[in-house]
Amino acid sequence: MKEYFMNEALKEARRALIMKEVPVGAVIVKDGRVISRAHNLKETLSDPTAHAEILAIRSACENLNNWRLNGCEMYVTLEPCAMCASAIAQARISKLCIGTFDPTAGACGSVIDLLGTNSLNYCVPVEWMYNEESSIILKEFFKMKRQ
Amino acid sequence: MKEYFMNEALKEARRALIMKEVPVGAVIVKDGRVISRAHNLKETLSDPTAHAEILAIRSACENLNNWRLNGCEMYVTLEPCAMCASAIAQARISKLCIGTFDPTAGACGSVIDLLGTNSLNYCVPVEWMYNEESSIILKEFFKMKRQ
């Protein structure tokens, strides 16, 4: 099932790529069912907070009418930045599955680790899925940008 | 002028207090003019990302039709958390003025420092205003909650 949900997140990332957005996608799963899905829309919405993770969290909370996402898992194609990692923790997401790491801005261990330490009063278990496609789609995007 | 803008942020915090939200307010200023203002609406909107800073950023970007807030200053009554500090940096806000520190979750020096180091590829100059009212209104809120 984990691969299935990461593939759903990848479908979102591909939608972002078509829109010339940095291709990152996320889904939130509760009781084995996808309850929200989103991709990066920063340029399209002119909103610096419109990362896949933030949009997926806002949509899940709207669906559940609750800001607490206890018992929910997030699958995201790229390691979250500090904004998103903190939002994931504050939304009380129970588990985070990450497709690939972000050596430039990743806040789940690559540059800093906001979720693994208890300094901010929350910890979220992280599983690294080393999903090759998550990484390839980003490389494609940046290659396209340079052309 | 700095005191005037912090007072405008405080007016927002007071609106949050009336709504039984944690009383934090923020305004964004460009060319000496307030271009957006917001207060915490996390409970009201059932949205864990609906902190004053995030809402003020989204509103300013909508007004300017641009996700880049270069040349803008934010005045916020309480030290931003990691989510908000990272959002402030990613929105390219040029300066951040903070009313009071947050020893439990502050990400501008109190618990961690996301804006003063270059580890995440951005720095935002921070000015601490040590505004007594910013702190008093929070104490009032938590006293009210305990009753």
Tab-separated table of C-alpha atoms in Angstrom:
chain	number	residue	atom	x	y	z
A	1	MET	CA	0.000	0.000	0.000
A	2	LYS	CA	2.832	2.429	0.749
A	3	GLU	CA	3.984	2.307	-2.864
A	4	TYR	CA	0.419	2.875	-4.019
A	5	PHE	CA	0.081	6.046	-1.936
A	6	MET	CA	3.503	7.352	-2.984
A	7	ASN	CA	2.425	6.787	-6.565
A	8	GLU	CA	-0.689	8.877	-5.898
A	9	ALA	CA	1.598	11.656	-4.596
A	10	LEU	CA	3.675	11.273	-7.772
A	11	LYS	CA	0.568	11.733	-9.911
A	12	GLU	CA	0.168	15.092	-8.161
A	13	ALA	CA	3.818	15.977	-8.793
A	14	ARG	CA	3.297	15.255	-12.502
A	15	ARG	CA	0.340	17.651	-12.535
A	16	ALA	CA	2.633	20.345	-11.108
A	17	LEU	CA	5.221	19.623	-13.826
A	18	ILE	CA	2.643	20.192	-16.562
A	19	MET	CA	1.881	23.566	-14.956
A	20	LYS	CA	5.615	24.431	-14.873
A	21	GLU	CA	5.570	24.370	-11.084
A	22	VAL	CA	8.360	22.657	-9.109
A	23	PRO	CA	7.019	19.074	-9.280
A	24	VAL	CA	6.171	18.084	-5.725
A	25	GLY	CA	3.005	16.227	-4.781
A	26	ALA	CA	1.448	15.077	-1.524
A	27	VAL	CA	-1.473	12.980	-0.351
A	28	ILE	CA	-2.918	12.505	3.126
A	29	VAL	CA	-4.251	9.092	4.047
A	30	LYS	CA	-6.643	8.153	6.833
A	31	ASP	CA	-7.870	4.607	7.515
A	32	GLY	CA	-6.340	3.412	4.242
A	33	ARG	CA	-8.096	6.056	2.151
A	34	VAL	CA	-6.736	9.208	0.481
A	35	ILE	CA	-8.576	12.125	2.135
A	36	SER	CA	-6.700	14.955	0.414
A	37	ARG	CA	-4.232	15.458	-2.417
A	38	ALA	CA	-2.359	18.466	-3.704
A	39	HIS	CA	0.606	19.660	-5.705
A	40	ASN	CA	2.770	22.717	-5.574
A	41	LEU	CA	0.927	25.812	-6.848
A	42	LYS	CA	3.236	28.594	-5.688
A	43	GLU	CA	3.616	30.322	-9.075
A	44	THR	CA	0.048	29.713	-10.234
A	45	LEU	CA	-1.493	31.131	-7.054
A	46	SER	CA	1.259	33.741	-6.420
A	47	ASP	CA	1.348	32.303	-2.915
A	48	PRO	CA	4.696	31.374	-1.306
A	49	THR	CA	2.876	29.103	1.164
A	50	ALA	CA	1.159	27.063	-1.584
A	51	HIS	CA	3.473	24.068	-1.277
A	52	ALA	CA	1.919	20.630	-1.853
A	53	GLU	CA	2.071	19.766	1.857
A	54	ILE	CA	0.380	22.975	3.077
A	55	LEU	CA	-2.400	22.669	0.485
A	56	ALA	CA	-2.941	18.989	1.331
A	57	ILE	CA	-3.110	19.788	5.068
A	58	ARG	CA	-5.580	22.631	4.556
A	59	SER	CA	-7.767	20.454	2.368
A	60	ALA	CA	-7.699	17.503	4.806
A	61	CYS	CA	-8.590	19.787	7.730
A	62	GLU	CA	-11.443	21.276	5.739
A	63	ASN	CA	-12.731	17.788	4.915
A	64	LEU	CA	-12.546	16.649	8.532
A	65	ASN	CA	-13.548	20.048	9.962
A	66	ASN	CA	-10.679	19.683	12.408
A	67	TRP	CA	-7.166	21.109	12.514
A	68	ARG	CA	-5.919	17.941	14.211
A	69	LEU	CA	-4.914	15.236	11.742
A	70	ASN	CA	-4.088	12.565	14.325
A	71	GLY	CA	-4.149	9.137	12.758
A	72	CYS	CA	-3.355	10.547	9.317
A	73	GLU	CA	-0.261	9.778	7.247
A	74	MET	CA	1.248	12.074	4.659
A	75	TYR	CA	3.025	10.798	1.550
A	76	VAL	CA	5.125	13.496	-0.116
A	77	THR	CA	7.476	13.137	-3.074
A	78	LEU	CA	10.144	15.545	-1.737
A	79	GLU	CA	11.509	16.151	1.760
A	80	PRO	CA	9.523	19.046	3.277
A	81	CYS	CA	11.073	22.476	3.881
A	82	ALA	CA	11.017	24.041	7.364
A	83	MET	CA	7.625	25.684	6.744
A	84	CYS	CA	6.011	22.411	5.712
A	85	ALA	CA	7.771	20.206	8.281
A	86	SER	CA	6.569	22.493	11.062
A	87	ALA	CA	3.033	22.575	9.603
A	88	ILE	CA	3.003	18.750	9.437
A	89	ALA	CA	3.971	18.551	13.100
A	90	GLN	CA	1.512	21.240	14.194
A	91	ALA	CA	-1.272	19.445	12.317
A	92	ARG	CA	-0.426	16.380	14.444
A	93	ILE	CA	0.113	14.157	11.417
A	94	SER	CA	1.018	10.718	12.764
A	95	LYS	CA	3.518	9.611	10.132
A	96	LEU	CA	5.379	11.128	7.194
A	97	CYS	CA	6.601	9.074	4.215
A	98	ILE	CA	9.094	10.915	1.987
A	99	GLY	CA	9.969	10.043	-1.618
A	100	THR	CA	13.387	11.652	-1.861
A	101	PHE	CA	15.622	14.016	0.088
A	102	ASP	CA	16.221	17.725	-0.528
A	103	PRO	CA	19.865	18.551	0.139
A	104	THR	CA	19.270	22.313	-0.241
A	105	ALA	CA	16.270	22.981	2.004
A	106	GLY	CA	15.117	19.695	3.557
A	107	ALA	CA	14.037	20.092	7.170
A	108	CYS	CA	13.640	16.400	8.026
A	109	GLY	CA	17.329	15.643	8.352
A	110	SER	CA	19.066	16.963	5.232
A	111	VAL	CA	19.752	20.564	6.304
A	112	ILE	CA	18.048	20.644	9.689
A	113	ASP	CA	15.845	18.154	11.497
A	114	LEU	CA	12.629	19.673	12.831
A	115	LEU	CA	10.673	16.437	13.214
A	116	GLY	CA	13.172	14.071	14.785
A	117	THR	CA	14.084	16.164	17.793
A	118	ASN	CA	11.764	17.193	20.564
A	119	SER	CA	12.987	20.796	20.688
A	120	LEU	CA	9.760	22.146	19.222
A	121	ASN	CA	7.536	19.950	21.412
A	122	TYR	CA	6.590	17.516	18.710
A	123	CYS	CA	8.058	14.566	16.876
A	124	VAL	CA	6.724	12.966	13.705
A	125	PRO	CA	8.005	9.520	12.659
A	126	VAL	CA	9.556	9.736	9.199
A	127	GLU	CA	9.967	6.923	6.682
A	128	TRP	CA	12.277	7.419	3.714
A	129	MET	CA	11.024	5.575	0.657
A	130	TYR	CA	13.929	6.337	-1.718
A	131	ASN	CA	11.495	6.575	-4.595
A	132	GLU	CA	13.499	7.041	-7.789
A	133	GLU	CA	10.680	8.658	-9.771
A	134	SER	CA	10.332	11.444	-7.142
A	135	SER	CA	13.905	12.425	-7.831
A	136	ILE	CA	13.819	11.964	-11.640
A	137	ILE	CA	10.815	14.271	-12.062
A	138	LEU	CA	12.659	17.080	-10.216
A	139	LYS	CA	15.758	16.620	-12.357
A	140	GLU	CA	13.557	16.783	-15.469
A	141	PHE	CA	12.037	20.047	-14.237
A	142	PHE	CA	15.351	21.757	-13.560
A	143	LYS	CA	16.780	20.534	-16.871
A	144	MET	CA	13.716	21.991	-18.624
A	145	LYS	CA	14.183	25.305	-16.771
A	146	ARG	CA	17.798	25.602	-17.944
A	147	GLN	CA	16.862	25.118	-21.598
B	1	MET	CA	6.440	54.735	12.927
B	2	LYS	CA	7.645	51.363	14.203
B	3	GLU	CA	5.522	51.734	17.340
B	4	TYR	CA	2.539	52.696	15.188
B	5	PHE	CA	2.829	49.528	13.070
B	6	MET	CA	3.354	47.303	16.109
B	7	ASN	CA	0.234	48.866	17.576
B	8	GLU	CA	-1.650	47.952	14.398
B	9	ALA	CA	-0.446	44.347	14.856
B	10	LEU	CA	-1.657	44.519	18.458
B	11	LYS	CA	-5.110	45.616	17.296
B	12	GLU	CA	-5.186	42.368	15.299
B	13	ALA	CA	-4.062	40.353	18.342
B	14	ARG	CA	-6.937	41.881	20.340
B	15	ARG	CA	-9.390	40.759	17.653
B	16	ALA	CA	-8.049	37.209	18.052
B	17	LEU	CA	-8.514	37.433	21.830
B	18	ILE	CA	-12.190	38.341	21.426
B	19	MET	CA	-12.575	35.239	19.236
B	20	LYS	CA	-10.872	33.078	21.898
B	21	GLU	CA	-7.945	32.465	19.555
B	22	VAL	CA	-4.349	32.662	20.812
B	23	PRO	CA	-3.886	36.458	20.543
B	24	VAL	CA	-1.240	37.032	17.888
B	25	GLY	CA	-1.503	39.703	15.216
B	26	ALA	CA	0.595	40.715	12.230
B	27	VAL	CA	0.711	43.473	9.646
B	28	ILE	CA	2.797	43.791	6.487
B	29	VAL	CA	4.031	47.234	5.525
B	30	LYS	CA	5.266	48.453	2.147
B	31	ASP	CA	6.424	52.025	1.426
B	32	GLY	CA	5.140	53.154	4.817
B	33	ARG	CA	1.659	51.728	4.272
B	34	VAL	CA	-0.066	48.666	5.764
B	35	ILE	CA	-0.806	46.357	2.813
B	36	SER	CA	-2.163	43.411	4.794
B	37	ARG	CA	-3.223	42.581	8.332
B	38	ALA	CA	-4.320	39.385	10.010
B	39	HIS	CA	-4.719	37.590	13.291
B	40	ASN	CA	-4.582	33.994	14.327
B	41	LEU	CA	-7.653	32.053	13.134
B	42	LYS	CA	-6.549	28.468	13.690
B	43	GLU	CA	-9.581	27.366	15.733
B	44	THR	CA	-12.140	29.425	13.830
B	45	LEU	CA	-11.019	28.115	10.435
B	46	SER	CA	-10.029	24.612	11.676
B	47	ASP	CA	-6.761	25.259	9.862
B	48	PRO	CA	-3.433	24.599	11.623
B	49	THR	CA	-1.669	26.880	9.135
B	50	ALA	CA	-3.950	29.858	9.857
B	51	HIS	CA	-1.415	31.715	11.989
B	52	ALA	CA	-1.431	35.530	11.778
B	53	GLU	CA	1.833	35.590	9.781
B	54	ILE	CA	0.713	33.055	7.147
B	55	LEU	CA	-2.633	34.798	6.655
B	56	ALA	CA	-0.940	38.212	6.388
B	57	ILE	CA	1.559	36.862	3.814
B	58	ARG	CA	-1.171	35.247	1.721
B	59	SER	CA	-3.228	38.428	1.770
B	60	ALA	CA	-0.247	40.652	0.862
B	61	CYS	CA	0.709	38.354	-2.027
B	62	GLU	CA	-2.863	38.374	-3.271
B	63	ASN	CA	-2.917	42.187	-3.117
B	64	LEU	CA	0.379	42.498	-4.983
B	65	ASN	CA	-0.292	39.496	-7.238
B	66	ASN	CA	3.244	38.341	-6.468
B	67	TRP	CA	4.667	35.751	-4.102
B	68	ARG	CA	7.772	37.892	-3.593
B	69	LEU	CA	7.385	40.434	-0.814
B	70	ASN	CA	10.775	42.114	-1.272
B	71	GLY	CA	10.778	45.574	0.267
B	72	CYS	CA	8.034	44.614	2.724
B	73	GLU	CA	8.351	44.576	6.513
B	74	MET	CA	6.325	42.406	8.840
B	75	TYR	CA	5.336	43.483	12.343
B	76	VAL	CA	4.184	40.577	14.483
B	77	THR	CA	3.289	40.599	18.167
B	78	LEU	CA	4.843	37.180	18.972
B	79	GLU	CA	8.036	35.492	17.762
B	80	PRO	CA	7.102	33.292	14.783
B	81	CYS	CA	7.137	29.490	14.974
B	82	ALA	CA	9.226	27.443	12.512
B	83	MET	CA	6.375	27.285	9.984
B	84	CYS	CA	5.900	31.049	9.975
B	85	ALA	CA	9.598	31.957	10.154
B	86	SER	CA	10.289	29.801	7.115
B	87	ALA	CA	7.273	31.262	5.266
B	88	ILE	CA	8.507	34.807	6.043
B	89	ALA	CA	11.905	33.976	4.578
B	90	GLN	CA	10.493	32.191	1.533
B	91	ALA	CA	8.222	35.182	0.857
B	92	ARG	CA	11.428	37.293	0.769
B	93	ILE	CA	10.184	39.684	3.439
B	94	SER	CA	12.935	42.265	3.939
B	95	LYS	CA	12.621	42.845	7.681
B	96	LEU	CA	10.797	41.325	10.637
B	97	CYS	CA	9.888	43.299	13.783
B	98	ILE	CA	8.814	41.122	16.720
B	99	GLY	CA	6.821	42.259	19.766
B	100	THR	CA	7.868	39.590	22.245
B	101	PHE	CA	9.680	36.270	22.341
B	102	ASP	CA	8.180	32.778	22.495
B	103	PRO	CA	10.320	30.577	24.747
B	104	THR	CA	8.338	27.426	23.838
B	105	ALA	CA	8.256	27.500	20.030
B	106	GLY	CA	10.040	30.635	18.803
B	107	ALA	CA	12.097	29.997	15.679
B	108	CYS	CA	13.883	33.355	15.519
B	109	GLY	CA	16.348	32.652	18.295
B	110	SER	CA	14.385	31.389	21.312
B	111	VAL	CA	14.264	27.656	20.518
B	112	ILE	CA	15.943	27.589	17.119
B	113	ASP	CA	17.068	30.327	14.770
B	114	LEU	CA	15.861	29.852	11.213
B	115	LEU	CA	16.292	33.451	10.061
B	116	GLY	CA	19.684	34.428	11.457
B	117	THR	CA	21.705	31.621	9.932
B	118	ASN	CA	22.243	31.011	6.268
B	119	SER	CA	21.677	27.265	6.489
B	120	LEU	CA	18.359	27.451	4.652
B	121	ASN	CA	19.671	29.865	2.010
B	122	TYR	CA	17.966	32.930	3.368
B	123	CYS	CA	18.410	35.443	6.154
B	124	VAL	CA	15.845	37.961	7.345
B	125	PRO	CA	16.963	40.839	9.601
B	126	VAL	CA	15.042	40.722	12.871
B	127	GLU	CA	14.344	43.594	15.243
B	128	TRP	CA	13.084	42.849	18.752
B	129	MET	CA	10.752	45.555	19.994
B	130	TYR	CA	10.183	44.246	23.531
B	131	ASN	CA	6.588	45.420	23.406
B	132	GLU	CA	5.026	44.862	26.804
B	133	GLU	CA	1.433	44.752	25.552
B	134	SER	CA	2.276	41.838	23.170
B	135	SER	CA	3.269	39.786	26.160
B	136	ILE	CA	0.457	40.937	28.509
B	137	ILE	CA	-2.287	39.979	26.033
B	138	LEU	CA	-0.910	36.412	25.803
B	139	LYS	CA	-0.760	36.104	29.592
B	140	GLU	CA	-4.381	37.310	29.774
B	141	PHE	CA	-5.410	34.643	27.262
B	142	PHE	CA	-3.759	31.760	29.060
B	143	LYS	CA	-5.120	32.976	32.424
B	144	MET	CA	-8.623	33.064	30.888
B	145	LYS	CA	-8.120	29.521	29.490
B	146	ARG	CA	-7.225	28.151	32.936
B	147	GLN	CA	-10.350	29.595	34.548
